[in-house]
Short mmCIF file of C-alpha atoms in Angstrom, two decimals:
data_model
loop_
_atom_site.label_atom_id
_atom_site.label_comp_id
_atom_site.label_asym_id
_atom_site.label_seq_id
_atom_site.Cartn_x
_atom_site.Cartn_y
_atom_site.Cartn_z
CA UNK A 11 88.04 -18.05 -7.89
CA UNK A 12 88.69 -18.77 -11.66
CA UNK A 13 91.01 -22.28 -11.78
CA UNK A 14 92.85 -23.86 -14.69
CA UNK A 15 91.25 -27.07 -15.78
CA UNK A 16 93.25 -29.64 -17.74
CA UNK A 17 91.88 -32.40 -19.74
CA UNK A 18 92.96 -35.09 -22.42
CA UNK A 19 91.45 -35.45 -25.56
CA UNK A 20 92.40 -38.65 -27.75
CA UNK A 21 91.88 -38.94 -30.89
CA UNK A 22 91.09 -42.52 -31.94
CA UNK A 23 91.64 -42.71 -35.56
CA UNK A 24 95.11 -40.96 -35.69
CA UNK A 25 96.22 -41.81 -31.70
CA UNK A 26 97.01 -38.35 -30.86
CA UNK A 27 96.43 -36.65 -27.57
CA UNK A 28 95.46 -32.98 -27.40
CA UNK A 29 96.33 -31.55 -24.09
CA UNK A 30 94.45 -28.95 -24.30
CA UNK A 31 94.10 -25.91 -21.20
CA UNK A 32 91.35 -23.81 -20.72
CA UNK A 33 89.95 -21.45 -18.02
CA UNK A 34 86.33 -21.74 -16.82
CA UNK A 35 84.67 -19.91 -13.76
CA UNK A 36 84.11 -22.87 -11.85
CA UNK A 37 86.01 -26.67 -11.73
CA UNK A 38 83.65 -27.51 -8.62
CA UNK A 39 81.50 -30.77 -8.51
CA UNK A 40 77.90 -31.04 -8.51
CA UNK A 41 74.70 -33.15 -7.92
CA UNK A 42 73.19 -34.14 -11.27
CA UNK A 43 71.16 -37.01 -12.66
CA UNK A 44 73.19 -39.63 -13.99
CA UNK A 45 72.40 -41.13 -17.34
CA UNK A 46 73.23 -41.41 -20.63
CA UNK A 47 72.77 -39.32 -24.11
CA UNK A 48 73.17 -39.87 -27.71
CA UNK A 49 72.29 -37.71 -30.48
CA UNK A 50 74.37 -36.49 -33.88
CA UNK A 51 76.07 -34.01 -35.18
CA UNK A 52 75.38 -32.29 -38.03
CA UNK A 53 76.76 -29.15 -40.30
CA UNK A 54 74.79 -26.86 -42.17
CA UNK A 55 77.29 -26.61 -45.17
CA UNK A 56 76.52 -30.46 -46.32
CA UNK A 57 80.15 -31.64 -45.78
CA UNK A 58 79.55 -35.29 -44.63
CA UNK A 59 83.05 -34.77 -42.71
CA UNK A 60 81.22 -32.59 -40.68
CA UNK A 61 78.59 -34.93 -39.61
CA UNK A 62 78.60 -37.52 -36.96
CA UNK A 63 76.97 -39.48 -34.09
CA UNK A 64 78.04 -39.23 -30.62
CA UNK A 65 77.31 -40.67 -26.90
CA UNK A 66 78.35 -39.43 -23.25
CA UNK A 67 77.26 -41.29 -20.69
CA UNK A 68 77.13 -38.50 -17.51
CA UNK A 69 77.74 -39.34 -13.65
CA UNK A 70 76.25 -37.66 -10.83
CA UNK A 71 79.31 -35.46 -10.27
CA UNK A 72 79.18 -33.74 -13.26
CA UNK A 73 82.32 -36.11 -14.82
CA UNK A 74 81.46 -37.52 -18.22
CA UNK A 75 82.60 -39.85 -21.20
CA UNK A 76 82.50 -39.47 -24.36
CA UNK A 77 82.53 -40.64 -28.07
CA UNK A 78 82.15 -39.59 -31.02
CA UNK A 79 83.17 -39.30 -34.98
CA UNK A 80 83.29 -36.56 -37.66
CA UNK A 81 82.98 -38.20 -41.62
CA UNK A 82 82.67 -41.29 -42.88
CA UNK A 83 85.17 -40.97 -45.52
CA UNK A 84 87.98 -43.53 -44.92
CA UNK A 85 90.77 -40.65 -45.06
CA UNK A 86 88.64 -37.80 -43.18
CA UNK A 87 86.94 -39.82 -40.68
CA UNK A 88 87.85 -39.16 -37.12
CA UNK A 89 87.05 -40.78 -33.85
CA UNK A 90 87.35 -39.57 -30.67
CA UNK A 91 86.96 -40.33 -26.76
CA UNK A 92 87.18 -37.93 -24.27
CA UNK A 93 86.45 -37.54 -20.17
CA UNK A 94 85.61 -33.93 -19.35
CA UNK A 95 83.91 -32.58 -16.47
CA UNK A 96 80.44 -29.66 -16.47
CA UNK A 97 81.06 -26.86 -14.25
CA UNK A 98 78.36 -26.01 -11.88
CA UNK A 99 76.54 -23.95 -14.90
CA UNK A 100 76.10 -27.28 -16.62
CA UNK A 101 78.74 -26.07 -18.84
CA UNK A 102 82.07 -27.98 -20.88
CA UNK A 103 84.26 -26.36 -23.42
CA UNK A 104 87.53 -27.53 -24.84
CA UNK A 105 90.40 -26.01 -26.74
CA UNK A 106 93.10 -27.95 -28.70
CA UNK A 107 95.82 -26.80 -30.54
CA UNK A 108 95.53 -24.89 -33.96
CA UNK A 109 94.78 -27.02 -37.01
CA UNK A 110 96.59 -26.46 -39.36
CA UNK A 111 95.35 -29.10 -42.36
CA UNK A 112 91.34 -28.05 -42.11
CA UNK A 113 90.66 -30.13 -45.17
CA UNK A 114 88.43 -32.44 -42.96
CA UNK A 115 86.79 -31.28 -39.62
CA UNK A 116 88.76 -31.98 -36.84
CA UNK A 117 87.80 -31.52 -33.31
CA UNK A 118 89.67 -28.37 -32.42
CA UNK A 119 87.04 -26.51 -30.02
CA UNK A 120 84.12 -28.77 -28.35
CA UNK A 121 81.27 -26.41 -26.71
CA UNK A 122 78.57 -28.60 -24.85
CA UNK A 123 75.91 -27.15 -22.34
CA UNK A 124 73.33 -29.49 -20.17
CA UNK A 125 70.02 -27.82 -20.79
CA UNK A 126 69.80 -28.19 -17.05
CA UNK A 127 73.15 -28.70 -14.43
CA UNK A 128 71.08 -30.71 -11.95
CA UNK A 129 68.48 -32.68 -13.86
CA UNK A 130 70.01 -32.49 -17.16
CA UNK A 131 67.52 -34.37 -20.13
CA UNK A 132 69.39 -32.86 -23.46
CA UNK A 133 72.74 -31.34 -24.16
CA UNK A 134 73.77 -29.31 -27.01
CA UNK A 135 76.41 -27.34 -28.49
CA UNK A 136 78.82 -27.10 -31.31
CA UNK A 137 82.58 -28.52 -32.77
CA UNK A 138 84.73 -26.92 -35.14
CA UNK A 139 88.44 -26.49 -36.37
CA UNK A 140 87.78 -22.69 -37.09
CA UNK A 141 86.25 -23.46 -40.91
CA UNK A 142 84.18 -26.75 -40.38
CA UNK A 143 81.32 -26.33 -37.42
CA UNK A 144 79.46 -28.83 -36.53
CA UNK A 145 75.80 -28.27 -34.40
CA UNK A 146 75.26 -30.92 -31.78
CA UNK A 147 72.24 -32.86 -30.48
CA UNK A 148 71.69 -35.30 -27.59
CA UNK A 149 68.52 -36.39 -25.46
CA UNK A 150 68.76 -39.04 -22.34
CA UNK A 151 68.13 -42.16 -23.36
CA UNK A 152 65.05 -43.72 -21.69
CA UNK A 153 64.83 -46.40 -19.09
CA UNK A 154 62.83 -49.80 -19.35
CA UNK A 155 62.56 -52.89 -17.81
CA UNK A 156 60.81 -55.88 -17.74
CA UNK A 157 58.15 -55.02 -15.55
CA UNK A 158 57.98 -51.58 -17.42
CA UNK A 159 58.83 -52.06 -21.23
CA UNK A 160 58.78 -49.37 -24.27
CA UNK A 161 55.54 -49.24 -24.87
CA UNK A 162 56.08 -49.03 -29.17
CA UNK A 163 58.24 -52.39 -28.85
CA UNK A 164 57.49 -54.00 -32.06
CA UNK A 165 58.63 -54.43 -35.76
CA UNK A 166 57.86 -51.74 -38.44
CA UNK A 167 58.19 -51.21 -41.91
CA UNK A 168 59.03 -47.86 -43.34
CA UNK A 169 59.11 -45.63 -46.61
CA UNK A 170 61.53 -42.50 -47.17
CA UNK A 171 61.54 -39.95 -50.17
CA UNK A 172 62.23 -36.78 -51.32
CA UNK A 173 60.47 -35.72 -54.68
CA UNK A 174 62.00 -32.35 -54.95
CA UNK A 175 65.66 -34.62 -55.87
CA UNK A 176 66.46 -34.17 -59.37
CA UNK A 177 66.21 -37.12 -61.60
CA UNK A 178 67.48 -40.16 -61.25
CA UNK A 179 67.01 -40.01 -57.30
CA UNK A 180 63.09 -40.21 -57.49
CA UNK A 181 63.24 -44.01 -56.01
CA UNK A 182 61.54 -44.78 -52.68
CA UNK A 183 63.76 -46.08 -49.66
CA UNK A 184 62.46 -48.55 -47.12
CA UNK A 185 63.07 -50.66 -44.84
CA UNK A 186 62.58 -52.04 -41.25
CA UNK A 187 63.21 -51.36 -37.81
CA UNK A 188 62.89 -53.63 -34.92
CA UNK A 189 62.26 -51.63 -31.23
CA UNK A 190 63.21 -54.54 -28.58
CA UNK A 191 61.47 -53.84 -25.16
CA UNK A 192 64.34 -52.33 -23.71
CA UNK A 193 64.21 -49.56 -25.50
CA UNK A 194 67.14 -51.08 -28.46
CA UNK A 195 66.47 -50.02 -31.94
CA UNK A 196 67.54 -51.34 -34.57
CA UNK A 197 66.84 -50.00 -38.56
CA UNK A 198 68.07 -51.97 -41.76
CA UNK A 199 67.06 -50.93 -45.17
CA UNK A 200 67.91 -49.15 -48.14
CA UNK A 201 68.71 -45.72 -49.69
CA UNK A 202 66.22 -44.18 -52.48
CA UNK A 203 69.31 -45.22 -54.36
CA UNK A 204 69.14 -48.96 -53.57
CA UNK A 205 72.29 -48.18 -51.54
CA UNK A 206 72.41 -50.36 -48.17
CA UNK A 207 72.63 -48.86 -44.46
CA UNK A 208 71.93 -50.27 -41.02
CA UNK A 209 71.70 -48.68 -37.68
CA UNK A 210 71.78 -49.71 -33.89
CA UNK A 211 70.69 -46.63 -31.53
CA UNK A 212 68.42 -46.36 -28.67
CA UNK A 213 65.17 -44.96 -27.62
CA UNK A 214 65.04 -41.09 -25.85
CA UNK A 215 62.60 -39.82 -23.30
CA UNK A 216 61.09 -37.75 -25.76
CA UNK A 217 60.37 -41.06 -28.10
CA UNK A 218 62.42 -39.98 -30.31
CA UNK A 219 65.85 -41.36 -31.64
CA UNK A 220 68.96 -40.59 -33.68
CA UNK A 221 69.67 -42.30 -36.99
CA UNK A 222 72.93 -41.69 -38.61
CA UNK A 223 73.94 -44.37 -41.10
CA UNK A 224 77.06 -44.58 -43.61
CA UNK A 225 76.03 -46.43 -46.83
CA UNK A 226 77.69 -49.46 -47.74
CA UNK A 227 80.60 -48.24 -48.80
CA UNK A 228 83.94 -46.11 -48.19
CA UNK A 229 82.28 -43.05 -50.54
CA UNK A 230 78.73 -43.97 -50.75
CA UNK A 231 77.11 -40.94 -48.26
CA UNK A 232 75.24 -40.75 -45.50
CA UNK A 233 71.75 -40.92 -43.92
CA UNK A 234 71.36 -38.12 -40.23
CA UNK A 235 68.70 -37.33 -38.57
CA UNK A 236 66.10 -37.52 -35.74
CA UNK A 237 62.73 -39.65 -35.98
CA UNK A 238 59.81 -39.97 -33.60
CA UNK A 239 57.57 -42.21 -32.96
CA UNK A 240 53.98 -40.02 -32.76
CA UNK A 241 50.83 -42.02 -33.76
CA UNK A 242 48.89 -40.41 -36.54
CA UNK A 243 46.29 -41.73 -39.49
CA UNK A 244 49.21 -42.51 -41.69
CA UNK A 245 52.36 -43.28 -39.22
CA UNK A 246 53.83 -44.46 -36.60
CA UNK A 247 57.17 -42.81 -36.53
CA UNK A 248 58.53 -40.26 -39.07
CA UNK A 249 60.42 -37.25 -39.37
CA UNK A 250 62.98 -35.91 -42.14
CA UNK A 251 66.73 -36.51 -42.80
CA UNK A 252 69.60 -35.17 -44.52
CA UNK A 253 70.73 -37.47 -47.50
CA UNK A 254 74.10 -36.80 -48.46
CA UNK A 255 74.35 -38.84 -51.54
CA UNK A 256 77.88 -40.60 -52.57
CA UNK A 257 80.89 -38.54 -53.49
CA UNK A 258 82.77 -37.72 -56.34
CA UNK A 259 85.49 -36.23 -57.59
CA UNK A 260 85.78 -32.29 -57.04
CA UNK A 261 87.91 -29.15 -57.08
CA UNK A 262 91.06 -29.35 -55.94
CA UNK A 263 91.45 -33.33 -55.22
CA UNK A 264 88.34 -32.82 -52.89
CA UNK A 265 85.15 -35.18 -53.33
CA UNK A 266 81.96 -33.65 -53.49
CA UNK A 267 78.84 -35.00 -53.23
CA UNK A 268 76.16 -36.36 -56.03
CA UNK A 269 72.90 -34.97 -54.58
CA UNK A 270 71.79 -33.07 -51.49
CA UNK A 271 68.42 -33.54 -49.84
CA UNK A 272 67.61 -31.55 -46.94
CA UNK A 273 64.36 -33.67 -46.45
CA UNK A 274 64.45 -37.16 -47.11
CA UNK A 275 60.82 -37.93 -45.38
CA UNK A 276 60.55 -40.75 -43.42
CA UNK A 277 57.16 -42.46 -42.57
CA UNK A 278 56.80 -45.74 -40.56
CA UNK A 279 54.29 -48.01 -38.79
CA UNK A 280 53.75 -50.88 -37.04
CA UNK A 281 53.63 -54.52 -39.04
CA UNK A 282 51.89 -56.90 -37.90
CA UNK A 283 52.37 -60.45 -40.50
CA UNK A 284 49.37 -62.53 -41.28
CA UNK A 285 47.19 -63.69 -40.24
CA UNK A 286 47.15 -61.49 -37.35
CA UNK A 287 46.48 -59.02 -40.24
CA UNK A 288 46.37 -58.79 -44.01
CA UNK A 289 49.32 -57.66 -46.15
CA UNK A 290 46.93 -55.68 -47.47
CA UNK A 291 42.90 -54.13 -47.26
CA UNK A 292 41.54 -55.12 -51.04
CA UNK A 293 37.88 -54.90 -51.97
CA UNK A 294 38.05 -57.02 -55.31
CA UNK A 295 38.97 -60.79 -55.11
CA UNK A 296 40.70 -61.01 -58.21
CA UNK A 297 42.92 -58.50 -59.76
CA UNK A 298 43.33 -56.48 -56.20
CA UNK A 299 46.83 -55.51 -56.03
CA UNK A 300 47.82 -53.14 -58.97
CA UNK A 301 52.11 -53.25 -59.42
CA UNK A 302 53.37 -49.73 -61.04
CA UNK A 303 57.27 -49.31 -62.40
CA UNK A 304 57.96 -45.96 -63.22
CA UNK A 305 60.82 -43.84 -64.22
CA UNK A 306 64.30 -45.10 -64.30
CA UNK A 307 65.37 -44.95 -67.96
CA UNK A 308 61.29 -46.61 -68.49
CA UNK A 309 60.16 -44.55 -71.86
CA UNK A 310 56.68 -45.44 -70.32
CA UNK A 311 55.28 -46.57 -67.09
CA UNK A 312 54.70 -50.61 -67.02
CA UNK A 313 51.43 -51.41 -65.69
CA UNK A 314 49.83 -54.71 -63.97
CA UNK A 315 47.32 -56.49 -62.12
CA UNK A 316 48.03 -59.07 -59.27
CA UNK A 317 45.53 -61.31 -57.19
CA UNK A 318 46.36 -61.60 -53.60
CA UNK A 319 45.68 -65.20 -52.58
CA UNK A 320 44.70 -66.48 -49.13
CA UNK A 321 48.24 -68.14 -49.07
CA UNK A 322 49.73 -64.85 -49.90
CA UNK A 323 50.83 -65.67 -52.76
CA UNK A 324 50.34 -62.70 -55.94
CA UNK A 325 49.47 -63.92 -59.28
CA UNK A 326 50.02 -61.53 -62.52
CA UNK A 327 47.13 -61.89 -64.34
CA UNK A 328 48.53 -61.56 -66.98
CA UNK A 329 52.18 -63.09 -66.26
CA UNK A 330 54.34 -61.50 -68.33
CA UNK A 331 57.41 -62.59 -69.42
CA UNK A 332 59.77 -62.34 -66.85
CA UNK A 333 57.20 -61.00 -64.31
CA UNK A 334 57.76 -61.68 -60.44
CA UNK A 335 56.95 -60.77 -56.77
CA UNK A 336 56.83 -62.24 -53.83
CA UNK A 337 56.32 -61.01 -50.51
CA UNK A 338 57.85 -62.32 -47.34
CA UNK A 339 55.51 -61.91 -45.01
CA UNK A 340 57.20 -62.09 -41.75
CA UNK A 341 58.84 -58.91 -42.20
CA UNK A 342 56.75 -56.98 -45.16
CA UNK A 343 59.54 -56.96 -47.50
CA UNK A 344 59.04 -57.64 -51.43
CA UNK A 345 60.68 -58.28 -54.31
CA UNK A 346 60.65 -58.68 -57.45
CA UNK A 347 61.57 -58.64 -61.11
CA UNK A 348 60.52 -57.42 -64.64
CA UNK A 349 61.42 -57.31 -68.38
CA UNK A 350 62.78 -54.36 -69.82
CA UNK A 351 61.93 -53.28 -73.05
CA UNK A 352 65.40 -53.04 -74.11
CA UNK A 353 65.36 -57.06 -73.38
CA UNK A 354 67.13 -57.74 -70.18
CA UNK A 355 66.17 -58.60 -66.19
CA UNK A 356 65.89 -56.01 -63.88
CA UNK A 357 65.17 -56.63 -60.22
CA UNK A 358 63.15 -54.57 -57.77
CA UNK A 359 62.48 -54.53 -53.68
CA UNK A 360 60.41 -52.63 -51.53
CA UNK A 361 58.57 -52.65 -48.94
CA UNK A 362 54.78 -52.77 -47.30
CA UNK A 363 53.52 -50.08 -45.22
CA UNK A 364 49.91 -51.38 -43.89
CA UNK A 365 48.65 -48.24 -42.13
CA UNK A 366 48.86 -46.65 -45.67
CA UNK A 367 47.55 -49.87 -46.89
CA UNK A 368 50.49 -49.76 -49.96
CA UNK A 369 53.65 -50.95 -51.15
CA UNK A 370 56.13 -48.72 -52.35
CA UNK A 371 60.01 -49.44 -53.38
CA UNK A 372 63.03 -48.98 -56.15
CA UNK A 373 64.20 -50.38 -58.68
CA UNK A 374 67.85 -49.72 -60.68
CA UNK A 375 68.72 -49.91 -63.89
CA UNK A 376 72.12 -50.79 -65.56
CA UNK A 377 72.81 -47.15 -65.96
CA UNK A 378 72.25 -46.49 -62.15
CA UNK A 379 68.90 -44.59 -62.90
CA UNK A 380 66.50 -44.98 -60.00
CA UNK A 381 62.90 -46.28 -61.01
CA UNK A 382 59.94 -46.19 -58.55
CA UNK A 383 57.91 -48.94 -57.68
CA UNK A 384 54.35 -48.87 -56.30
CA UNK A 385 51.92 -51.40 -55.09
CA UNK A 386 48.35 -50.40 -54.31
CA UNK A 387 45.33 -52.62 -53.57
CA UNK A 388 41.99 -52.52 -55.23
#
């Protein structure tokens, strides 16, 4: 027999209630594993209102709670928290009424389906207003404890990239991420832009976790994605992301955004500070770390040689006027700072990733031109 579910759906950001009816074939409770999920949602048409992160936590009856957004735009972004229940299919779906302004995604129809109603380890689905559709994404979260912590617990440093961007996106992101035994994760770094994000999200069974980030920033854009952590020669953890980059004025009052990248790649691994291990493997004493600035408004690439001392210290050699790095060694961050020909300062940061045995980073110029910067041992 078919019954008539009912269920509230608030919207945070505006304090509206949808009551919103529905029919499904079954309203009957069921055994399931309890846990909880997060993942992201994500559109294909590159509307950063259409992308998101969101987290139900699931009881063994099937009920569930959830949360999640849609933009990051101060006048499109909406929240939401909701308390549904699956039927005994594994299955959820929601209908609110009509919306009638569809110039940001709204949460009008919400589609989820456990990829399995008793021992459920992913969930996916879709939300849409009728023109905006967002594809969603969640794994379980994994379980640790003190007796039994995640085993890639650690800090790492990381590069991201994508050289297909059209100038003057060819900088290098980085950053680093700190994975606390209980599974916490934690990411801070920087845009191939030099434009700030940060992250808190946890670790999923299948090692792998969701990153979506908002630059600093009202209009700035936004980092989504999933990364894993699988060991190879050159990583750690990697995977690619969408890079929405800041907005601008459009058509029609609308913002659209600067740059698109479909595949911002991200490769990470594990740093370990002196003297535990070197910032870097050099097989020259003197002159071993070269320093390359590149791009960014540069007529020609700038060019020179650094000795890596046992106190970690790097020494042009030449110094330059104006020439500086330093390296902080407890986290494998570096910056930096060089003389432009045209006669004024610029500063640059990166960071070091030791399994590729390399530095690589950004630097800005007054214009907003991204430079790269590279640093490779001898």
């Amino acid at each position: 027999m078919t019954k008539i579910c009912f269920h509230p759906f608030r919207n945070l950001a505006r304090g509206v209630v949808f009551l919103g009816f529905f029919a499904v074939a079954s309203c009957n409770v069921f055994a399931s594993d309890a846990g909880v999920f997060q993942g992201i949602l994500q559109s294909g048409s590159y509307n950063d209102e259409s992308f998101g992160f969101i987290k139900i936590a699931l009881t063994s009856s099937g009920k569930f709670s959830m949360r999640f957004n849609l933009g990051v735009n101060k006048v499109g972004i909406h929240s939401y928290a909701m308390t549904g229940t699956y039927d005994t299919n594994g299955h959820y779906h929601f209908e609110g009424p009509v919306v009638r302004d569809t110039r940001y995604a709204i949460a009008r129809i919400i589609d989820l389906q456990l990829d399995s109603p008793t021992s459920p380890h992913a969930i996916t689905g879709f939300v849409t207003d009728g023109t905006h559709t967002s594809t969603v994404e969640l794994e379980r979260l994994a379980t640790f404890s003190a007796s039994s912590p995640a085993p890639e617990q650690g800090r790492y440093t990381f590069l991201c990239s994508d050289p297909t961007l059209p100038y003057p996106y060819h900088g290098s992101g980085f950053g680093t991420v700190a994975l606390k035994n209980n599974g916490r994760i934690v990411v801070r770094g920087r845009a191939p832009d030099g434009r700030i994000f940060s992250q808190s999200t946890s670790l999923t069974e299948n090692g792998r976790w969701p990153l979506f980030a908002k630059m600093a920033g009202a209009t700035n854009g936004i980092l989504s994605g999933w990364l894993a952590f699988r060991k190879t020669v050159e990583s750690d953890f990697s995977g690619p992301l969408v890079w929405l980059g800041q907005e601008r004025p459009g058509p029609n009052n609308a913002f659209v955004n600067a740059h698109v990248s479909t595949n911002l790649s991200v490769a990470g691994a594990r740093y370990t500070p002196p003297p535990r291990q070197p910032l870097f493997q050099t097989s020259a004493t003197t002159n071993d770390i070269h320093l390359s600035l590149s791009e960014g408004g540069l007529a020609n690439t700038i060019e020179r040689n650094l000795t890596l001392t046992e106190t970690r210290r790097l020494i042009f050699n030449p110094k330059n006027i104006g020439d500086a790095l330093s390296v902080k060694s407890a986290t494998g961050l570096f910056t930096g700072k060089f003389l432009h020909p045209a006669g004024y300062m610029i500063p640059f940061r990166g960071a070091i990733l030791q399994k590729q045995n390399r530095g690589g980073g950004q630097f800005v110029e007054r214009t907003g031109e991204g430079g790269v910067v590279a640093l490779t041992p001898e």
